[in-house]
Coordinates of C-alpha atoms and ligand atoms in Angstrom, one line a residue:
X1 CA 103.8 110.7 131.8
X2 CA 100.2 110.1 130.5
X3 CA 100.2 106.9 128.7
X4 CA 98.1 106.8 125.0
X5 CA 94.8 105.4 125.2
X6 CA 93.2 104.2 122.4
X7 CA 89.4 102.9 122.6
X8 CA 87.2 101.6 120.2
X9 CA 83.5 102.4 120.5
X10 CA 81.6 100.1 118.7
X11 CA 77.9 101.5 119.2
X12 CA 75.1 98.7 118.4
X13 CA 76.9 96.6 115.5
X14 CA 78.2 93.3 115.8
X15 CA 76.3 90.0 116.7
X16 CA 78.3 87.7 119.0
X17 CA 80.1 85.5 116.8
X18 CA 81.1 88.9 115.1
X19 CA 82.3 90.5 118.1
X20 CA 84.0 87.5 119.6
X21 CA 85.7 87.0 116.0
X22 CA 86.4 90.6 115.4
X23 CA 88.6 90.7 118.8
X24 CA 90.7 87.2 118.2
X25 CA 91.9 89.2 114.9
X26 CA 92.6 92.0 117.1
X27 CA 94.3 90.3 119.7
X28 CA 96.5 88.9 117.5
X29 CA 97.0 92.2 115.5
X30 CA 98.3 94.2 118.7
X31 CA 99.8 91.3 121.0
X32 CA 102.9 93.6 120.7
X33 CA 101.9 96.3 121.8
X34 CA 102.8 97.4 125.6
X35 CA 103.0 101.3 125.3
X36 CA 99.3 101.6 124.5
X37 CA 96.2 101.2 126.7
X38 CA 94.0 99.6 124.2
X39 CA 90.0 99.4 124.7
X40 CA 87.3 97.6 123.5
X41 CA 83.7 98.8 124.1
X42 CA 81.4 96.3 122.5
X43 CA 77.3 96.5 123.2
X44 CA 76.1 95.0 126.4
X45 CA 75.4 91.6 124.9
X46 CA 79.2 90.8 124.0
X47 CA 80.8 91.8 127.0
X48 CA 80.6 89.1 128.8
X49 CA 82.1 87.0 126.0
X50 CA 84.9 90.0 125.1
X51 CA 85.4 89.8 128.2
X52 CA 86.6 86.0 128.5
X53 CA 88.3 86.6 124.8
X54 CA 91.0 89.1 126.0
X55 CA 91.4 87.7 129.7
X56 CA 95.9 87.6 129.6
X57 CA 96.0 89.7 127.2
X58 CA 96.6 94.0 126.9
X59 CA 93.3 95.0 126.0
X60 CA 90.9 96.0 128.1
X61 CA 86.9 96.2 128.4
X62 CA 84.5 99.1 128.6
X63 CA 80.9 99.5 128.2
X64 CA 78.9 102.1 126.1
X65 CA 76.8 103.2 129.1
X66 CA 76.0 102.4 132.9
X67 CA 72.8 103.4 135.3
X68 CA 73.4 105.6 138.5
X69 CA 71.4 103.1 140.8
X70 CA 72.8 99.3 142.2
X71 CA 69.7 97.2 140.8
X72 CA 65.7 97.4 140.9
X73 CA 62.9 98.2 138.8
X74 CA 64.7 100.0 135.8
X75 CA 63.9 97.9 132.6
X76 CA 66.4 97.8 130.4
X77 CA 68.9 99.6 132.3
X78 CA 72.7 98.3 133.3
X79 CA 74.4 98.9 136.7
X80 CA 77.8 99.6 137.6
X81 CA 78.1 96.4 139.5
X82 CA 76.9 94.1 136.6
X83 CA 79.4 96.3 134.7
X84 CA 82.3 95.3 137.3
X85 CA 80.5 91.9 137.3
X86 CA 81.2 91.0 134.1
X87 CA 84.7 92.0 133.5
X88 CA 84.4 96.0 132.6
X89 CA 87.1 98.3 133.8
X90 CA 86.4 101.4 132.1
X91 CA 82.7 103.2 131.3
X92 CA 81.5 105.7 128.4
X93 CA 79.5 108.1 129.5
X94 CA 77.9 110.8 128.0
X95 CA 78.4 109.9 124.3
X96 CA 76.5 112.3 122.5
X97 CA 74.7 110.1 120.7
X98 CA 73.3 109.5 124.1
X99 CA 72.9 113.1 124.6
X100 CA 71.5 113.3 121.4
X101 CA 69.0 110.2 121.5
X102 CA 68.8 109.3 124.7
X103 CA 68.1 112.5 127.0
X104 CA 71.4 112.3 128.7
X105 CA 71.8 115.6 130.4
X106 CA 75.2 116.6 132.4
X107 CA 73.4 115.9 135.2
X108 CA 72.6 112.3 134.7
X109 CA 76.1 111.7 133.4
X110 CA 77.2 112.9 136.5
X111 CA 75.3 110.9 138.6
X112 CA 76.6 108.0 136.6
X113 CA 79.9 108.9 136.6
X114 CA 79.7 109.1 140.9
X115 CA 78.1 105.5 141.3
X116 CA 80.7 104.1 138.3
X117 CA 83.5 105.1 140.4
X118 CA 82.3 104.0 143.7
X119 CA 82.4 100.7 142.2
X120 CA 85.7 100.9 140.9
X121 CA 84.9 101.7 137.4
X122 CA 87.3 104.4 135.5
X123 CA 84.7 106.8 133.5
X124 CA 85.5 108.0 130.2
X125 CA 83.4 111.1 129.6
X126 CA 82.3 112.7 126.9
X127 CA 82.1 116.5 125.9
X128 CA 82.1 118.3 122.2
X129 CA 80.6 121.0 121.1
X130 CA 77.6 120.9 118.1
X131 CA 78.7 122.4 114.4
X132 CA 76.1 125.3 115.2
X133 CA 77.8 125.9 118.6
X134 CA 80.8 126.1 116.8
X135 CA 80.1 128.7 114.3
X136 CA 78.8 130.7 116.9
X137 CA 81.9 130.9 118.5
X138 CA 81.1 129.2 121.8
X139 CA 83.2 125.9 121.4
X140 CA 84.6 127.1 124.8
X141 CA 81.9 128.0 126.6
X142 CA 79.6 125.1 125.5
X143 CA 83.0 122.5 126.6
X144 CA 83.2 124.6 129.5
X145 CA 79.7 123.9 131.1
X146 CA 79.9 120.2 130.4
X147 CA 83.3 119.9 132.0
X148 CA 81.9 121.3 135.0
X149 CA 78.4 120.3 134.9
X150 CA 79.7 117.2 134.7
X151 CA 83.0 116.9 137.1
X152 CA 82.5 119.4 139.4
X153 CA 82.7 118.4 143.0
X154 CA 84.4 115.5 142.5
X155 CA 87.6 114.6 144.7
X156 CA 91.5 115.0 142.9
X157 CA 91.5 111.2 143.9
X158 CA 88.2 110.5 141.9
X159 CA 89.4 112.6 139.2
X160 CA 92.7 111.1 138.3
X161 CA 90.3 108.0 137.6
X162 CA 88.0 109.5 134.8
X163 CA 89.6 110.4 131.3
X164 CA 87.8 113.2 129.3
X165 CA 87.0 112.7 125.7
X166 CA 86.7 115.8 123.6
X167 CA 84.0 114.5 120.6
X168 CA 82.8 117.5 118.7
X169 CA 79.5 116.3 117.3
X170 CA 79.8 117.6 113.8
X171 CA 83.3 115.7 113.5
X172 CA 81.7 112.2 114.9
X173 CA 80.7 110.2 111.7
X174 CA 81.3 112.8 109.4
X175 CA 84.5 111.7 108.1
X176 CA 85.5 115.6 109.1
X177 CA 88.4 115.3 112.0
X178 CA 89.0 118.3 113.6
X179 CA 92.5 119.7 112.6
X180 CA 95.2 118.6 115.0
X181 CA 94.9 122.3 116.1
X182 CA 91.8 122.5 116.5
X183 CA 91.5 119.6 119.2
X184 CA 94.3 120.6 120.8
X185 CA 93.3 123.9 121.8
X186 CA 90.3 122.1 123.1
X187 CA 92.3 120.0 124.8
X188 CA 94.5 122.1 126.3
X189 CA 91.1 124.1 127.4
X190 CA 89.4 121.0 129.3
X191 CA 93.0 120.7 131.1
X192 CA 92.8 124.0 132.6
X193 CA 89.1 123.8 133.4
X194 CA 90.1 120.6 135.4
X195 CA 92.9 122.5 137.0
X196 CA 90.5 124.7 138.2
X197 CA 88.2 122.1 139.3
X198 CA 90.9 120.4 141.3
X199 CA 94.2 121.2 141.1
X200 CA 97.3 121.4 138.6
X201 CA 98.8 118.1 139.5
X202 CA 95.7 116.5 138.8
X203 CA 95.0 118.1 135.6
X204 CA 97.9 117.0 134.7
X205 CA 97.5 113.3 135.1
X206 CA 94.3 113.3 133.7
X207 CA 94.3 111.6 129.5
X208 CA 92.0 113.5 127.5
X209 CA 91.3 111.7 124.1
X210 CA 90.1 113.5 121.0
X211 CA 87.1 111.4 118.6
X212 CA 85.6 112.1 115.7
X213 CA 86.3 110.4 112.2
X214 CA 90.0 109.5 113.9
X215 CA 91.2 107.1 111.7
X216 CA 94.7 105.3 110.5
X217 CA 95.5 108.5 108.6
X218 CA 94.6 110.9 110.6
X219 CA 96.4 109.7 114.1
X220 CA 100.0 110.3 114.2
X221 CA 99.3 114.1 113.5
X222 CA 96.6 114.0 116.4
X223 CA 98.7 112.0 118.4
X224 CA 101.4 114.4 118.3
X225 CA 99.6 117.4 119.7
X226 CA 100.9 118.0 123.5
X227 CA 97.4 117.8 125.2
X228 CA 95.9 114.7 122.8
X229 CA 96.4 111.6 125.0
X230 CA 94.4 109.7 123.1
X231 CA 91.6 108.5 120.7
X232 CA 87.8 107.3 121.2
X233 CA 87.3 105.8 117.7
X234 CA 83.6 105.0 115.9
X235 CA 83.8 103.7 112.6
X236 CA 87.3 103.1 112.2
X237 CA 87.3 100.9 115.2
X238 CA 84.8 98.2 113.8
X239 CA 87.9 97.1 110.9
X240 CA 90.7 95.0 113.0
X241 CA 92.9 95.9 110.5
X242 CA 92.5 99.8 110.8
X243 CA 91.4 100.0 114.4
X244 CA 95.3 98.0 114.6
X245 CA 96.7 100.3 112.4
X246 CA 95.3 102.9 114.8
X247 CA 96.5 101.6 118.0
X248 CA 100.2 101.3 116.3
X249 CA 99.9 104.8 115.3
X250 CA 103.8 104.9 116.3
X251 CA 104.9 102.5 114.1
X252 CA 103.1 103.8 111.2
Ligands
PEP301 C1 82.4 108.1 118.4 O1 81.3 107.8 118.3 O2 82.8 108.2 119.6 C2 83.2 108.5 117.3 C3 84.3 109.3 117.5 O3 82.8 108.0 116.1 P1 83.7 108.2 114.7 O4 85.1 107.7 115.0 O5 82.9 107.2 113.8 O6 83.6 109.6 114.2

């Protein structure tokens, strides 16, 4: 049994006071919730302060992004220790907004996702097709090459650490989810392409999360879909009330 994942990306909003405020009301909105992995992923400045803020409680901390190398001269960058260091469990990686802004290729996302796991780190990585990919009819073949661009090589072991989030681009900030359909037969897609890359078992282990303009509406119908594990939620994430309403998607 794969159990939900919920994660809120907050990109760069919130100052400190806001963040550390934001997640008290959130803490207190989900303090029942056991069923759900719940996750935070606030900018590099509020971690460490997040990170105190939810210590004995169910939610957990993840950064935005991580450098490949252990420390040296890389102004501005963040390494997977510091990550550890300060209280992160999980790691985005290859957000397309990174992609997008940022030069993130497959292969740096690989190379990030290989030292994020040797220090423990559970990567969550990115993949989504652009709106002109998708008219073009190569959704599949565009997911495809970033699934194994990115994961290829890696050990089943390594693998049943990472969780995949399908993100098509045109559906992040948009407001326009994909239909439940349409994710899923992404989904169920990247699960077979992981098969491939390692094995059935594993694939099956493995939570892929679907984002883009998921919101309290829009979940229970996602949620539903056999090959949806999950959400990786923008926008809808930076309310406590609806990024709760999210996470209780069951109770709705
Ligand atoms: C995201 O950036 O990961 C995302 C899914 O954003 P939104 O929910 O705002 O579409």
């Amino acid at each position: 049994m794969r159990k939900p994942i919920i994660a809120g990306n907050w990109k760069m909003n919130k100052t400190l006071s806001e963040a550390v405020d934001f997640v008290r009301q959130v803490k207190a909105l989900v303090a029942d919730v056991r069923d759900i992995e719940i996750i935070v992923a606030p900018p590099f400045t509020a971690l460490q302060a997040i990170s105190r803020e939810i210590e004995g409680s169910t939610i957990e901390l993840a950064a935005q992004d991580v450098f490949w190398e252990p420390s040296g001269a890389y102004t501005g960058e963040i390494s997977p220790i510091m990550l550890k260091d300060v209280g992160c469990r999980y790691v985005i990686i290859g957000h397309s907004e990174r992609r997008q802004y940022f030069g993130e290729t497959n292969e740096s996302v690989q190379k990030k996702i290989k030292a994020s796991l040797a220090m423990g780190l559970h990567p969550i990585i990115c993949v989504g097709e652009a709106l002109e990919e998708r008219e073009a009819g190569r959704t599949f073949d565009m997911v495809k090459n970033q699934v194994i661009q990115c994961l290829e090589g890696f050990s089943p072991d390594e693998m049943e650490r990472m969780t995949v989030a399908y993100e098509p681009i045109w559906a992040i900030g948009t407001g326009k989810t994909a239909t439940p359909q349409q994710a899923e037969e992404v989904h169920a897609f990247i699960r077979e392409q992981l098969g491939q890359i390692t094995n059935r078992q594993v694939s099956e282990e493995v939570r892929i999360q679907y984002g883009g303009s998921v919101n309290p509406d829009n979940i229970s119908d996602l949620m539903v879909q056999p090959n949806i594990d999950g959400a990786l939620v923008g926008g809808a994430s930076l309310k406590a009330e609806s990024f709760s309403r999210i996470v209780k998607f069951k109770k709705a």
